[in-house]
């Protein structure tokens, strides 16, 4: 199975108007971060976790020609805003795309995209089949997901374990019981926003402490604000088994 980081950035401090800082002006492509999302390519299924505002461009950039499912972590705009663009996959695949979301995220999708769910069959609107999820394991084809509940300040967010790989974004607190589900993970992805304290996101130090706690062979940091600094410079501060992820990075799990 291959994981491609489609985006490793965040709307928090996202440079919409280039602020002129050394990250915005960096020629290093690893400093150009779209909103956080990953592509999972298994033999039988192609899945994305989250479809934020950059979804369309991320699909084009990664050359994704077929999409079976979207799995949502939570309903913040940087994770759902691009779902409308699945219509291109509907058209090409002549069918709906499966969407996996918990009940709270489902309500948000209905609120944000009422025209998808109001029963009208206006031609060309996105077609989805919603699959309710909760904290119980579920499978999409051969890909087995174990949801991990983390807290994003007070908001519960889902992380996912797939075999020895665990993907968590937008965490600030993880309970001991949920950490137990991550035990034995060989590859961990965890969010690290910036160095300064933040109410709902791990800082770099908190993410490193979490990575040590889990003890994965390799940890990748994601959901990175441009305020964290340049990829090359921050990378020098990290232990060898903790790396900053970057857009386009592929790993095999
Ligand atoms: Zn969020
Ligand atoms: Zn986010």
Tab-separated table of C-alpha atoms and ligand atoms in Angstrom:
chain	number	residue	atom	x	y	z
A	1	UNK	CA	0.000	0.000	0.000
A	2	UNK	CA	1.299	3.468	-0.837
A	3	UNK	CA	0.631	6.655	1.081
A	4	UNK	CA	1.116	9.961	-0.716
A	5	UNK	CA	1.034	13.194	1.245
A	6	UNK	CA	-1.276	15.355	-0.891
A	7	UNK	CA	-0.943	18.274	1.486
A	8	UNK	CA	0.930	18.913	4.718
A	9	UNK	CA	-0.200	22.459	5.490
A	10	UNK	CA	-3.018	24.189	7.286
A	11	UNK	CA	-5.389	27.119	6.966
A	12	UNK	CA	-3.883	28.411	10.219
A	13	UNK	CA	-1.624	31.156	8.926
A	14	UNK	CA	-1.894	29.886	5.341
A	15	UNK	CA	-0.309	32.454	3.053
A	16	UNK	CA	-3.195	33.618	0.861
A	17	UNK	CA	-1.519	36.951	0.370
A	18	UNK	CA	2.184	36.119	0.307
A	19	UNK	CA	3.462	37.633	3.520
A	20	UNK	CA	7.019	37.808	2.225
A	21	UNK	CA	8.470	35.651	4.990
A	22	UNK	CA	11.327	33.265	4.276
A	23	UNK	CA	8.913	30.324	4.011
A	24	UNK	CA	6.577	32.083	1.537
A	25	UNK	CA	9.517	33.131	-0.614
A	26	UNK	CA	11.485	29.882	-0.284
A	27	UNK	CA	12.423	28.218	-3.587
A	28	UNK	CA	12.337	24.824	-1.806
A	29	UNK	CA	9.205	23.013	-3.009
A	30	UNK	CA	8.966	21.318	0.398
A	31	UNK	CA	8.021	24.739	1.813
A	32	UNK	CA	4.931	24.913	-0.433
A	33	UNK	CA	2.224	23.224	1.574
A	34	UNK	CA	-1.368	22.657	0.565
A	35	UNK	CA	-3.990	21.730	3.154
A	36	UNK	CA	-3.475	18.417	4.933
A	37	UNK	CA	-4.649	15.237	3.201
A	38	UNK	CA	-3.260	11.835	2.262
A	39	UNK	CA	-3.896	9.471	-0.610
A	40	UNK	CA	-4.027	5.752	0.151
A	41	UNK	CA	-3.451	3.468	-2.810
A	42	UNK	CA	-4.147	-0.181	-2.132
A	43	UNK	CA	-4.414	-2.912	-4.758
A	44	UNK	CA	-8.190	-2.697	-4.818
A	45	UNK	CA	-9.035	0.802	-3.561
A	46	UNK	CA	-7.930	4.416	-3.908
A	47	UNK	CA	-8.917	6.478	-0.886
A	48	UNK	CA	-8.248	9.988	0.385
A	49	UNK	CA	-8.389	11.078	3.987
A	50	UNK	CA	-10.091	14.518	3.942
A	51	UNK	CA	-10.889	16.745	0.972
A	52	UNK	CA	-9.935	20.271	1.940
A	53	UNK	CA	-10.003	23.442	-0.162
A	54	UNK	CA	-7.029	22.225	-2.232
A	55	UNK	CA	-8.614	18.867	-3.131
A	56	UNK	CA	-9.074	19.643	-6.840
A	57	UNK	CA	-5.498	20.716	-7.384
A	58	UNK	CA	-4.183	17.882	-5.224
A	59	UNK	CA	-5.975	15.323	-7.394
A	60	UNK	CA	-4.594	16.922	-10.548
A	61	UNK	CA	-1.090	17.258	-9.139
A	62	UNK	CA	-0.985	13.638	-7.964
A	63	UNK	CA	-2.524	12.389	-11.225
A	64	UNK	CA	-5.372	10.576	-9.452
A	65	UNK	CA	-7.680	9.200	-12.138
A	66	UNK	CA	-9.951	7.076	-9.997
A	67	UNK	CA	-11.233	7.661	-6.470
A	68	UNK	CA	-13.236	5.116	-4.491
A	69	UNK	CA	-13.693	6.845	-1.161
A	70	UNK	CA	-13.137	9.846	1.081
A	71	UNK	CA	-12.709	9.276	4.814
A	72	UNK	CA	-13.188	12.342	6.994
A	73	UNK	CA	-11.331	13.166	10.198
A	74	UNK	CA	-13.533	16.138	11.179
A	75	UNK	CA	-15.607	18.910	9.686
A	76	UNK	CA	-13.285	21.906	9.750
A	77	UNK	CA	-13.158	23.684	6.409
A	78	UNK	CA	-9.528	22.814	5.759
A	79	UNK	CA	-10.648	19.155	5.742
A	80	UNK	CA	-14.007	19.181	3.903
A	81	UNK	CA	-14.262	22.306	1.721
A	82	UNK	CA	-13.218	20.615	-1.538
A	83	UNK	CA	-15.729	17.767	-1.529
A	84	UNK	CA	-17.828	19.404	-4.261
A	85	UNK	CA	-15.107	18.591	-6.787
A	86	UNK	CA	-15.702	14.838	-6.560
A	87	UNK	CA	-18.220	15.483	-9.354
A	88	UNK	CA	-15.351	14.972	-11.796
A	89	UNK	CA	-14.852	11.449	-10.451
A	90	UNK	CA	-18.628	10.819	-10.556
A	91	UNK	CA	-18.643	11.778	-14.204
A	92	UNK	CA	-15.639	9.680	-15.135
A	93	UNK	CA	-16.595	6.671	-13.012
A	94	UNK	CA	-20.320	6.927	-13.798
A	95	UNK	CA	-21.222	6.509	-10.152
A	96	UNK	CA	-21.121	7.828	-6.621
A	97	UNK	CA	-18.022	8.116	-4.429
A	98	UNK	CA	-18.193	6.489	-0.993
A	99	UNK	CA	-17.876	8.894	1.913
A	100	UNK	CA	-17.047	7.699	5.431
A	101	UNK	CA	-17.936	10.124	8.205
A	102	UNK	CA	-19.179	10.061	11.769
A	103	UNK	CA	-22.604	11.463	12.592
A	104	UNK	CA	-21.343	14.936	13.529
A	105	UNK	CA	-19.318	15.263	10.324
A	106	UNK	CA	-22.295	13.980	8.297
A	107	UNK	CA	-24.441	16.807	9.712
A	108	UNK	CA	-21.759	19.319	8.766
A	109	UNK	CA	-21.580	17.934	5.210
A	110	UNK	CA	-25.360	18.333	4.875
A	111	UNK	CA	-25.073	21.906	6.180
A	112	UNK	CA	-22.162	22.792	3.891
A	113	UNK	CA	-23.355	20.990	0.767
A	114	UNK	CA	-27.186	20.927	1.096
A	115	UNK	CA	-27.665	20.509	-2.678
A	116	UNK	CA	-25.874	17.142	-2.540
A	117	UNK	CA	-28.257	15.753	0.044
A	118	UNK	CA	-31.637	17.440	-0.587
A	119	UNK	CA	-32.879	14.785	-2.984
A	120	UNK	CA	-32.850	16.894	-6.140
A	121	UNK	CA	-31.303	15.201	-9.108
A	122	UNK	CA	-29.981	18.299	-10.819
A	123	UNK	CA	-27.540	17.041	-13.444
A	124	UNK	CA	-23.896	17.233	-12.522
A	125	UNK	CA	-24.216	17.617	-8.759
A	126	UNK	CA	-21.801	15.532	-6.701
A	127	UNK	CA	-22.958	12.003	-5.946
A	128	UNK	CA	-21.943	10.356	-2.709
A	129	UNK	CA	-22.913	7.297	-0.728
A	130	UNK	CA	-22.471	8.082	2.950
A	131	UNK	CA	-21.215	5.318	5.217
A	132	UNK	CA	-21.617	6.137	8.907
A	133	UNK	CA	-18.573	5.411	11.040
A	134	UNK	CA	-17.869	5.577	14.762
A	135	UNK	CA	-15.025	4.262	16.881
A	136	UNK	CA	-15.489	0.707	15.624
A	137	UNK	CA	-13.063	-0.650	13.014
A	138	UNK	CA	-14.291	-0.626	9.417
A	139	UNK	CA	-12.939	-1.714	6.051
A	140	UNK	CA	-12.915	-0.245	2.571
A	141	UNK	CA	-12.076	-3.184	0.351
A	142	UNK	CA	-8.862	-4.671	1.701
A	143	UNK	CA	-7.983	-1.561	3.722
A	144	UNK	CA	-8.800	-1.989	7.414
A	145	UNK	CA	-9.253	1.186	9.444
A	146	UNK	CA	-9.221	1.432	13.230
A	147	UNK	CA	-10.471	4.875	14.279
A	148	UNK	CA	-8.534	6.670	17.016
A	149	UNK	CA	-10.333	9.500	18.807
A	150	UNK	CA	-8.193	12.526	19.597
A	151	UNK	CA	-9.190	15.933	20.921
A	152	UNK	CA	-8.739	19.116	18.894
A	153	UNK	CA	-9.223	21.429	21.922
A	154	UNK	CA	-12.732	20.122	22.779
A	155	UNK	CA	-13.681	18.713	19.379
A	156	UNK	CA	-13.307	14.952	18.927
A	157	UNK	CA	-11.417	14.205	15.698
A	158	UNK	CA	-10.772	10.803	14.151
A	159	UNK	CA	-7.308	9.516	13.447
A	160	UNK	CA	-6.940	6.177	11.705
A	161	UNK	CA	-4.718	3.166	12.141
A	162	UNK	CA	-4.212	0.965	9.075
A	163	UNK	CA	-2.104	-2.071	9.962
A	164	UNK	CA	1.218	-0.685	11.275
A	165	UNK	CA	0.522	2.830	10.017
A	166	UNK	CA	-1.286	5.503	12.064
A	167	UNK	CA	-2.444	8.847	10.697
A	168	UNK	CA	-3.500	11.561	13.136
A	169	UNK	CA	-4.117	15.193	12.338
A	170	UNK	CA	-5.500	18.132	14.327
A	171	UNK	CA	-4.742	16.601	17.726
A	172	UNK	CA	-4.027	18.458	20.930
A	173	UNK	CA	-4.794	15.689	23.421
A	174	UNK	CA	-4.846	11.913	23.110
A	175	UNK	CA	-6.179	9.807	25.983
A	176	UNK	CA	-4.265	6.824	27.356
A	177	UNK	CA	-6.988	4.469	26.099
A	178	UNK	CA	-6.746	5.799	22.538
A	179	UNK	CA	-2.927	5.696	22.694
A	180	UNK	CA	-3.192	1.981	23.440
A	181	UNK	CA	-4.787	1.505	20.019
A	182	UNK	CA	-1.695	3.045	18.422
A	183	UNK	CA	0.767	0.769	20.239
A	184	UNK	CA	3.083	-1.119	17.915
A	185	UNK	CA	2.627	1.387	15.085
A	186	UNK	CA	5.727	1.371	12.903
A	187	UNK	CA	4.924	4.500	10.903
A	188	UNK	CA	3.212	7.402	12.614
A	189	UNK	CA	1.903	10.623	11.090
A	190	UNK	CA	1.133	13.332	13.638
A	191	UNK	CA	0.333	17.035	13.408
A	192	UNK	CA	2.855	19.737	14.402
A	193	UNK	CA	1.586	23.265	13.782
A	194	UNK	CA	4.300	25.607	14.957
A	195	UNK	CA	6.649	26.188	17.878
A	196	UNK	CA	4.310	28.537	19.741
A	197	UNK	CA	1.623	27.102	21.987
A	198	UNK	CA	-1.758	26.650	20.320
A	199	UNK	CA	-5.110	25.866	21.907
A	200	UNK	CA	-6.084	23.047	19.545
A	201	UNK	CA	-2.949	21.770	17.787
A	202	UNK	CA	0.250	20.070	18.913
A	203	UNK	CA	3.292	22.307	18.829
A	204	UNK	CA	6.526	20.894	17.395
A	205	UNK	CA	7.726	19.910	20.890
A	206	UNK	CA	4.391	18.301	21.770
A	207	UNK	CA	4.417	16.322	18.525
A	208	UNK	CA	7.982	15.134	19.193
A	209	UNK	CA	7.039	14.124	22.752
A	210	UNK	CA	4.026	12.222	21.379
A	211	UNK	CA	6.213	10.511	18.774
A	212	UNK	CA	8.647	9.384	21.501
A	213	UNK	CA	5.740	8.183	23.583
A	214	UNK	CA	4.410	6.027	20.737
A	215	UNK	CA	7.908	4.910	19.776
A	216	UNK	CA	7.207	4.352	16.086
A	217	UNK	CA	10.177	3.434	13.908
A	218	UNK	CA	9.451	6.457	11.738
A	219	UNK	CA	7.322	9.511	12.453
A	220	UNK	CA	6.254	12.124	9.907
A	221	UNK	CA	4.952	15.527	10.957
A	222	UNK	CA	2.101	17.157	9.063
A	223	UNK	CA	-0.515	19.967	9.315
A	224	UNK	CA	2.396	22.377	9.415
A	225	UNK	CA	1.874	26.134	9.493
A	226	UNK	CA	4.297	28.237	7.507
A	227	UNK	CA	5.074	29.867	10.884
A	228	UNK	CA	6.995	26.691	11.838
A	229	UNK	CA	9.850	27.674	9.542
A	230	UNK	CA	11.685	26.296	6.560
A	231	UNK	CA	11.719	22.569	5.923
A	232	UNK	CA	15.482	22.395	5.672
A	233	UNK	CA	16.140	24.313	8.881
A	234	UNK	CA	13.519	22.610	11.047
A	235	UNK	CA	14.663	19.213	9.723
A	236	UNK	CA	18.110	19.793	11.251
A	237	UNK	CA	16.526	20.123	14.701
A	238	UNK	CA	14.740	16.776	14.491
A	239	UNK	CA	15.923	13.332	15.624
A	240	UNK	CA	16.656	10.959	12.716
A	241	UNK	CA	13.443	8.970	13.014
A	242	UNK	CA	11.209	12.062	13.045
A	243	UNK	CA	10.841	13.915	9.754
A	244	UNK	CA	8.761	16.739	8.420
A	245	UNK	CA	6.410	15.409	5.780
A	246	UNK	CA	6.108	17.463	2.615
A	247	UNK	CA	3.638	17.620	-0.258
A	248	UNK	CA	4.279	14.787	-2.712
A	249	UNK	CA	6.167	12.563	-0.233
A	250	UNK	CA	5.326	8.892	-0.824
A	251	UNK	CA	5.809	6.090	1.677
A	252	UNK	CA	5.088	2.406	1.465
A	253	UNK	CA	3.303	0.816	4.368
B	1	LIG	ZN1	-9.339	21.272	12.539
B	2	LIG	ZN1	-6.984	21.169	10.189
